[in-house]
CSV table of C-alpha atoms and ligand atoms in Angstrom, one decimal:
chain,number,residue,atom,x,y,z
H,1,MET,CA,0.0,0.0,0.0
H,2,LYS,CA,1.2,3.5,-0.9
H,3,LYS,CA,2.5,5.5,2.1
H,4,LEU,CA,0.5,8.7,3.0
H,5,LYS,CA,2.5,11.9,2.8
H,6,ILE,CA,2.7,14.1,6.0
H,7,TRP,CA,0.3,16.7,4.5
H,8,GLN,CA,-2.2,14.0,3.7
H,9,ILE,CA,-2.2,12.7,7.2
H,10,LEU,CA,-2.6,16.2,8.6
H,11,PHE,CA,-5.5,16.9,6.2
H,12,LEU,CA,-7.2,13.7,7.3
H,13,LEU,CA,-6.7,14.5,11.0
H,14,LEU,CA,-8.2,18.0,10.4
H,15,LEU,CA,-11.2,16.4,8.6
H,16,VAL,CA,-11.7,14.0,11.5
H,17,ALA,CA,-11.5,16.8,14.1
H,18,ALA,CA,-13.9,19.0,12.1
H,19,THR,CA,-16.4,16.1,11.7
H,20,ALA,CA,-16.2,15.3,15.5
H,21,ARG,CA,-16.7,19.0,16.3
H,22,ILE,CA,-19.9,19.1,14.1
H,23,LEU,CA,-21.2,15.9,15.6
H,24,THR,CA,-20.7,17.0,19.2
H,25,LYS,CA,-21.7,20.6,18.8
H,26,GLY,CA,-24.6,19.9,16.4
H,27,PRO,CA,-25.9,22.2,13.7
H,28,SER,CA,-25.4,26.0,13.9
H,29,PHE,CA,-27.8,28.4,15.7
H,30,GLN,CA,-30.2,30.4,13.6
H,31,ASN,CA,-32.0,33.6,14.4
H,32,LYS,CA,-35.4,34.8,13.3
H,33,SER,CA,-36.9,38.1,14.3
H,34,GLY,CA,-39.9,40.2,13.2
H,35,LYS,CA,-43.1,41.9,14.2
H,36,ILE,CA,-46.2,40.4,15.6
H,37,PHE,CA,-49.1,41.4,17.9
H,38,GLY,CA,-47.9,45.1,17.7
H,39,THR,CA,-44.5,44.1,19.1
H,40,TYR,CA,-41.2,42.4,18.1
H,41,TYR,CA,-40.2,38.8,18.4
H,42,ASN,CA,-36.7,37.3,18.4
H,43,ILE,CA,-36.2,33.6,18.2
H,44,THR,CA,-32.8,31.7,18.4
H,45,TYR,CA,-32.7,28.0,17.7
H,46,GLN,CA,-30.3,25.3,16.8
H,47,HIS,CA,-31.4,23.3,13.8
H,48,ALA,CA,-29.9,22.2,10.5
H,49,GLU,CA,-32.8,23.7,8.6
H,50,GLU,CA,-34.2,27.2,8.6
H,51,LEU,CA,-37.7,27.1,10.3
H,52,THR,CA,-38.9,30.6,9.3
H,53,GLN,CA,-42.0,29.4,7.6
H,54,HIS,CA,-43.0,27.2,10.5
H,55,ILE,CA,-42.4,30.0,13.0
H,56,GLU,CA,-44.5,32.4,11.0
H,57,SER,CA,-47.4,30.0,10.6
H,58,VAL,CA,-47.5,29.3,14.3
H,59,LEU,CA,-47.6,33.1,15.1
H,60,GLN,CA,-50.3,33.6,12.4
H,61,ALA,CA,-52.4,30.8,13.9
H,62,VAL,CA,-52.3,32.5,17.3
H,63,ASP,CA,-53.2,35.8,15.8
H,64,ASN,CA,-56.1,34.3,13.9
H,65,SER,CA,-57.4,32.8,17.1
H,66,LEU,CA,-56.7,35.4,19.8
H,67,SER,CA,-55.9,38.8,18.4
H,68,THR,CA,-58.7,41.4,19.1
H,69,PHE,CA,-57.0,43.6,16.5
H,70,ASN,CA,-57.6,40.9,13.8
H,71,LYS,CA,-61.2,41.4,12.5
H,72,LYS,CA,-61.3,37.8,11.3
H,73,SER,CA,-60.1,36.2,14.5
H,74,ILE,CA,-62.1,33.8,16.7
H,75,ILE,CA,-61.9,36.2,19.7
H,76,THR,CA,-63.3,39.0,17.6
H,77,ALA,CA,-66.3,36.8,16.6
H,78,VAL,CA,-66.8,35.9,20.2
H,79,ASN,CA,-66.7,39.6,21.2
H,80,GLU,CA,-69.2,40.4,18.4
H,81,ASN,CA,-71.5,37.5,19.5
H,82,ARG,CA,-71.1,35.8,16.1
H,83,ASP,CA,-71.3,32.0,15.9
H,84,THR,CA,-67.8,30.6,15.3
H,85,PRO,CA,-66.1,27.2,15.9
H,86,LEU,CA,-63.5,27.6,18.7
H,87,ASP,CA,-60.1,26.2,18.0
H,88,SER,CA,-57.7,24.5,20.4
H,89,MET,CA,-55.6,27.6,20.9
H,90,PHE,CA,-58.6,29.7,22.0
H,91,LEU,CA,-59.9,27.0,24.3
H,92,ARG,CA,-56.5,26.4,25.9
H,93,VAL,CA,-56.0,30.1,26.6
H,94,PHE,CA,-59.6,30.4,27.9
H,95,VAL,CA,-59.0,27.6,30.3
H,96,ILE,CA,-55.6,29.0,31.5
H,97,SER,CA,-57.1,32.4,31.9
H,98,GLN,CA,-60.1,31.3,33.9
H,99,HIS,CA,-57.8,29.2,36.1
H,100,ILE,CA,-55.5,32.2,36.8
H,101,SER,CA,-58.5,34.4,37.5
H,102,GLN,CA,-59.6,32.0,40.2
H,103,LEU,CA,-56.1,31.7,41.7
H,104,THR,CA,-55.7,35.5,41.8
H,105,ASP,CA,-59.2,36.4,43.0
H,106,GLY,CA,-60.0,38.1,39.7
H,107,ALA,CA,-56.8,40.3,39.6
H,108,PHE,CA,-56.2,38.7,36.2
H,109,ASP,CA,-59.4,38.6,34.1
H,110,ILE,CA,-59.8,38.5,30.3
H,111,THR,CA,-63.3,40.0,30.5
H,112,VAL,CA,-61.6,43.3,31.4
H,113,ALA,CA,-61.9,44.1,27.6
H,114,PRO,CA,-64.7,46.8,27.8
H,115,LEU,CA,-62.7,48.6,30.6
H,116,VAL,CA,-59.4,48.4,28.7
H,117,ASN,CA,-61.2,49.9,25.7
H,118,ALA,CA,-62.9,52.6,27.8
H,119,TRP,CA,-59.5,53.6,29.2
H,120,GLY,CA,-58.1,53.9,25.6
H,121,PHE,CA,-55.7,50.9,25.7
H,122,GLY,CA,-57.7,48.4,23.8
H,123,TYR,CA,-58.9,47.6,20.3
H,124,LYS,CA,-61.8,50.1,20.3
H,125,ASN,CA,-61.8,53.8,20.8
H,126,GLY,CA,-61.9,55.1,24.4
H,127,LEU,CA,-65.1,56.1,26.2
H,128,PRO,CA,-65.6,58.9,28.8
H,129,THR,CA,-64.1,57.3,32.0
H,130,ASP,CA,-66.5,59.0,34.4
H,131,SER,CA,-67.6,56.9,37.4
H,132,ALA,CA,-71.1,56.2,35.8
H,133,THR,CA,-69.5,54.7,32.7
H,134,ILE,CA,-67.1,52.6,34.7
H,135,ARG,CA,-69.9,51.4,37.0
H,136,GLN,CA,-72.0,50.4,33.9
H,137,LEU,CA,-69.1,48.5,32.3
H,138,LEU,CA,-68.4,46.6,35.6
H,139,GLN,CA,-71.7,44.9,35.1
H,140,TYR,CA,-70.2,43.1,32.1
H,141,THR,CA,-66.8,42.4,33.6
H,142,GLY,CA,-66.0,39.3,35.7
H,143,TYR,CA,-64.6,35.9,34.7
H,144,ASN,CA,-67.5,34.1,36.4
H,145,LYS,CA,-70.0,35.8,34.1
H,146,LEU,CA,-69.1,33.5,31.2
H,147,SER,CA,-68.4,29.8,30.6
H,148,TYR,CA,-67.8,27.2,28.0
H,149,ASP,CA,-70.6,24.7,27.3
H,150,GLY,CA,-68.5,22.2,25.4
H,151,GLU,CA,-69.2,24.0,22.1
H,152,LYS,CA,-69.3,27.7,22.6
H,153,ILE,CA,-68.7,30.5,25.1
H,154,VAL,CA,-71.9,31.3,27.0
H,155,LYS,CA,-72.2,34.9,28.2
H,156,GLN,CA,-74.5,36.2,30.9
H,157,HIS,CA,-74.4,39.6,29.1
H,158,PRO,CA,-73.9,40.0,25.4
H,159,GLU,CA,-71.8,43.1,26.2
H,160,THR,CA,-69.1,41.0,27.8
H,161,GLN,CA,-65.9,40.9,25.7
H,162,LEU,CA,-62.5,39.3,26.0
H,163,ASP,CA,-59.0,40.7,25.8
H,164,CYS,CA,-56.2,38.1,25.9
H,165,SER,CA,-53.4,40.6,25.4
H,166,ALA,CA,-52.0,39.8,28.8
H,167,VAL,CA,-51.6,36.1,28.1
H,168,ALA,CA,-51.5,35.6,24.3
H,169,LYS,CA,-47.9,36.6,23.8
H,170,GLY,CA,-46.8,34.1,26.5
H,171,TYR,CA,-49.0,31.5,24.9
H,172,ALA,CA,-47.6,32.2,21.4
H,173,CYS,CA,-44.0,31.7,22.9
H,174,ASP,CA,-45.2,28.3,24.2
H,175,GLN,CA,-46.6,27.4,20.8
H,176,VAL,CA,-43.5,28.3,18.9
H,177,ALA,CA,-41.4,26.3,21.5
H,178,ARG,CA,-43.6,23.3,21.0
H,179,MET,CA,-43.2,23.5,17.2
H,180,LEU,CA,-39.4,23.7,17.7
H,181,GLU,CA,-39.4,20.7,20.0
H,182,ARG,CA,-41.4,18.7,17.4
H,183,LYS,CA,-38.8,19.6,14.8
H,184,GLY,CA,-36.1,18.2,17.1
H,185,CYS,CA,-34.6,21.4,18.5
H,186,ARG,CA,-33.1,20.9,21.9
H,187,ASN,CA,-31.6,24.4,22.3
H,188,PHE,CA,-33.6,27.5,21.7
H,189,MET,CA,-34.9,30.8,23.1
H,190,VAL,CA,-38.2,32.2,22.0
H,191,GLU,CA,-39.0,35.9,22.9
H,192,ILE,CA,-42.1,37.8,22.0
H,193,GLY,CA,-42.4,41.4,23.4
H,194,GLY,CA,-40.4,40.5,26.5
H,195,GLU,CA,-42.1,37.1,27.2
H,196,ILE,CA,-39.6,34.3,26.9
H,197,VAL,CA,-39.3,30.5,26.7
H,198,THR,CA,-35.9,28.9,27.0
H,199,LYS,CA,-34.6,25.4,26.5
H,200,GLY,CA,-31.2,23.8,26.6
H,201,THR,CA,-28.2,26.1,26.1
H,202,ASN,CA,-27.1,29.0,23.9
H,203,ASN,CA,-24.4,28.8,21.2
H,204,LYS,CA,-21.7,28.8,23.8
H,205,GLY,CA,-23.1,25.8,25.5
H,206,ASN,CA,-24.3,27.9,28.5
H,207,GLU,CA,-27.7,28.5,30.0
H,208,TRP,CA,-29.6,31.4,28.5
H,209,VAL,CA,-28.9,34.7,30.2
H,210,ILE,CA,-32.0,36.9,30.3
H,211,GLY,CA,-32.0,40.6,31.4
H,212,ILE,CA,-34.7,42.4,33.3
H,213,ASN,CA,-35.0,46.0,32.3
H,214,LYS,CA,-34.8,48.9,34.8
H,215,PRO,CA,-38.4,50.3,34.7
H,216,ILE,CA,-37.5,53.7,33.4
H,217,GLU,CA,-40.4,55.5,31.7
H,218,GLY,CA,-40.0,55.9,27.9
H,219,ILE,CA,-36.8,54.0,27.6
H,220,ALA,CA,-37.0,50.8,25.7
H,221,ASN,CA,-34.2,48.3,25.9
H,222,GLY,CA,-32.6,50.5,28.6
H,223,GLU,CA,-30.3,49.6,31.4
H,224,LEU,CA,-30.6,46.2,33.0
H,225,GLN,CA,-31.7,45.7,36.6
H,226,GLU,CA,-30.9,42.0,36.7
H,227,ARG,CA,-29.6,39.1,34.7
H,228,LEU,CA,-31.1,35.6,35.3
H,229,HIS,CA,-29.9,32.3,34.0
H,230,LEU,CA,-32.6,30.1,32.5
H,231,SER,CA,-32.8,26.7,30.8
H,232,GLY,CA,-36.1,24.9,30.4
H,233,LYS,CA,-38.1,27.7,32.0
H,234,SER,CA,-40.3,30.6,30.9
H,235,MET,CA,-40.2,34.2,32.0
H,236,ALA,CA,-42.6,37.1,31.6
H,237,THR,CA,-42.5,40.7,32.7
H,238,SER,CA,-45.4,43.2,33.0
H,239,GLY,CA,-44.6,46.8,33.6
H,240,ASN,CA,-46.1,50.2,34.1
H,241,TYR,CA,-43.3,52.0,32.3
H,242,ARG,CA,-43.9,51.3,28.6
H,243,ASN,CA,-47.6,51.5,28.0
H,244,TYR,CA,-49.2,54.4,29.9
H,245,ARG,CA,-50.2,58.1,29.5
H,246,TYR,CA,-50.5,61.1,31.7
H,247,GLU,CA,-53.8,62.7,32.2
H,248,ASN,CA,-53.9,66.0,34.3
H,249,GLY,CA,-50.5,65.1,35.7
H,250,LYS,CA,-51.6,61.7,36.7
H,251,LYS,CA,-50.2,58.5,35.3
H,252,VAL,CA,-52.8,56.2,33.7
H,253,SER,CA,-51.5,52.6,33.4
H,254,HIS,CA,-52.6,50.0,30.9
H,255,THR,CA,-53.1,47.5,33.7
H,256,ILE,CA,-56.7,47.8,34.9
H,257,ASP,CA,-58.0,46.3,38.1
H,258,PRO,CA,-61.0,44.4,36.8
H,259,ARG,CA,-62.7,44.6,40.2
H,260,THR,CA,-62.7,48.3,40.5
H,261,GLY,CA,-62.6,49.2,36.8
H,262,TYR,CA,-59.8,51.7,37.3
H,263,PRO,CA,-56.1,51.6,36.2
H,264,VAL,CA,-53.8,50.4,39.0
H,265,GLU,CA,-52.1,53.1,41.0
H,266,HIS,CA,-49.4,51.7,43.2
H,267,SER,CA,-45.7,51.7,43.6
H,268,LEU,CA,-45.1,48.5,41.7
H,269,LEU,CA,-43.3,49.3,38.5
H,270,SER,CA,-42.5,45.9,37.1
H,271,ALA,CA,-43.3,42.2,37.9
H,272,THR,CA,-41.3,39.4,36.4
H,273,VAL,CA,-42.5,35.8,36.8
H,274,ILE,CA,-40.6,32.5,36.1
H,275,ALA,CA,-42.8,29.5,35.4
H,276,ASP,CA,-42.8,26.2,33.5
H,277,ASP,CA,-45.0,27.6,30.8
H,278,CYS,CA,-45.0,31.2,29.4
H,279,ALA,CA,-48.8,31.7,29.2
H,280,THR,CA,-48.9,31.2,33.0
H,281,ALA,CA,-45.9,33.4,33.6
H,282,ASP,CA,-47.5,36.1,31.4
H,283,ALA,CA,-50.9,36.0,33.1
H,284,LEU,CA,-49.4,36.0,36.6
H,285,ALA,CA,-47.1,38.9,35.8
H,286,THR,CA,-50.1,41.0,34.9
H,287,ALA,CA,-52.1,39.7,37.9
H,288,PHE,CA,-49.1,40.8,40.2
H,289,MET,CA,-49.2,44.3,38.7
H,290,VAL,CA,-52.8,44.5,39.8
H,291,MET,CA,-52.2,43.0,43.2
H,292,GLY,CA,-49.3,45.2,44.2
H,293,VAL,CA,-46.0,44.1,45.7
H,294,ASP,CA,-47.2,42.9,49.2
H,295,LYS,CA,-50.1,40.8,47.9
H,296,ALA,CA,-48.0,39.5,45.0
H,297,MET,CA,-45.2,38.4,47.4
H,298,GLN,CA,-47.7,36.7,49.6
H,299,PHE,CA,-49.1,34.9,46.6
H,300,CYS,CA,-45.6,33.7,45.6
H,301,ASN,CA,-44.9,32.4,49.0
H,302,ASN,CA,-48.2,30.5,49.2
H,303,ASN,CA,-48.0,29.1,45.7
H,304,CYS,CA,-44.3,28.5,45.3
H,305,VAL,CA,-44.0,30.9,42.4
H,306,ASP,CA,-40.7,32.6,41.6
H,307,ALA,CA,-40.9,36.3,40.9
H,308,PHE,CA,-38.9,39.5,40.9
H,309,PHE,CA,-40.5,42.9,41.6
H,310,ILE,CA,-39.2,46.5,41.1
H,311,TYR,CA,-41.1,49.2,42.9
H,312,SER,CA,-40.5,52.7,44.1
H,313,ASP,CA,-40.2,53.0,47.9
H,314,SER,CA,-41.7,55.8,50.0
H,315,THR,CA,-38.8,58.2,49.0
H,316,GLY,CA,-39.3,57.4,45.3
H,317,ASN,CA,-36.2,55.3,45.0
H,318,LEU,CA,-36.2,52.1,42.9
H,319,THR,CA,-36.3,49.1,45.2
H,320,THR,CA,-36.5,45.4,44.5
H,321,CYS,CA,-37.8,42.3,46.2
H,322,GLU,CA,-38.0,38.7,45.2
H,323,SER,CA,-39.4,35.3,46.0
H,324,GLN,CA,-37.3,32.8,48.0
H,325,GLY,CA,-36.3,30.7,45.0
H,326,LEU,CA,-35.2,33.5,42.7
H,327,GLY,CA,-31.6,33.2,43.8
H,328,ASN,CA,-31.5,29.8,42.0
H,329,TYR,CA,-31.4,31.7,38.7
H,330,ARG,CA,-28.3,33.7,39.5
H,331,ARG,CA,-24.8,32.5,38.9
M,1,ADP,P1,-47.2,43.9,28.5
M,1,ADP,O1,-47.9,44.4,27.3
M,1,ADP,O2,-46.4,44.9,29.2
M,1,ADP,O3,-46.6,42.6,28.4
M,1,ADP,P2,-49.3,42.7,30.1
M,1,ADP,O4,-48.9,41.3,29.8
M,1,ADP,O5,-49.5,43.0,31.5
M,1,ADP,O6,-48.4,43.8,29.5
M,1,ADP,O7,-50.7,43.0,29.3
M,1,ADP,C1,-51.3,44.2,29.4
M,1,ADP,C2,-52.6,44.2,28.6
M,1,ADP,O8,-53.5,43.3,29.1
M,1,ADP,C3,-53.3,45.5,28.6
M,1,ADP,O9,-52.9,46.4,27.6
M,1,ADP,C4,-54.8,45.1,28.5
M,1,ADP,O10,-55.0,44.9,27.1
M,1,ADP,C5,-54.8,43.8,29.2
M,1,ADP,N1,-55.1,43.9,30.6
M,1,ADP,C6,-55.1,45.0,31.4
M,1,ADP,N2,-55.4,44.8,32.7
M,1,ADP,C7,-55.7,43.4,32.7
M,1,ADP,C8,-56.1,42.5,33.8
M,1,ADP,N3,-56.2,42.9,35.0
M,1,ADP,N4,-56.3,41.2,33.4
M,1,ADP,C9,-56.1,40.8,32.2
M,1,ADP,N5,-55.7,41.6,31.1
M,1,ADP,C10,-55.5,42.9,31.4
M,2,MG,MG1,-49.0,39.6,30.9
């Protein structure tokens, strides 16, 4: 047999090393970002193929089911009392939402829609927010005023309408994550408007490092307050520093207390929740913004939920507090 020359041996060794590296490291990481639900998404995943079309079709399916801004969506038909078959996404989000409403004593409630619209943060134009209007709208608000009869949503009042904005982004993250898993991805991070699902590791083989913004009004992607390390967990943040307006010198928040009918007015500026699924994290983060820091902390202790809160103390300084287990996500 002919002897191999030194350069041929070197070349072979290099080839073996490169193949071993590809086999152990797997395919490269890909990134897909874009706009959906009036916000931005950013998805990083490890896969040999580009999954753009699959990602876009999952997001479109969630929009077709749950977006109140989509005139052809299922939720719009339910809000307009038109007969429509309900799909699995709508039903799943309805069940999760009703469950979180019960757990949080109605702090989270998707029937808040008429109030959100009245205050000018919804899919319809605002109404006068005098106490008589709010009192009237409260008649139609309340998660226990509607149910599912196995076929359709049954309302006590035809005026009751649904707004899933506080849970749909988290649910969409879960749905994209499920699709990626079905395609065989073991490492990914799905983020839609600040709600996040993580699995496995990043391209350096480390846990995903996720920042929590300092809640500074008007500053998007500003300074970070915290960095948490996640793998196999979801995280969602609700805040009073991005979607709000001032009226007569008073801040009007987009988070409404469904029980009083009024925007929340307390010191809590942002609530971040870590959970196994992102729909739950998203809904709980909104509920915590309604509950305020003390009640939300109590809820976390009683229900073993991990959360991080930023609020302004009596002197107006930014202060934080967190659930017992949050330290597990720091390195
Ligand atoms: P973000 O947009 O900051 O992620 P959330 O997840 O908290 O915020 O969603 C806020 C949106 O949810 C509001 O704009 C409104 O449409 C709706 N909403 C407001 N208050 C409530 C509430 N108490 N329960 C459920 N949904 C709410
Ligand atoms: Mg939310």
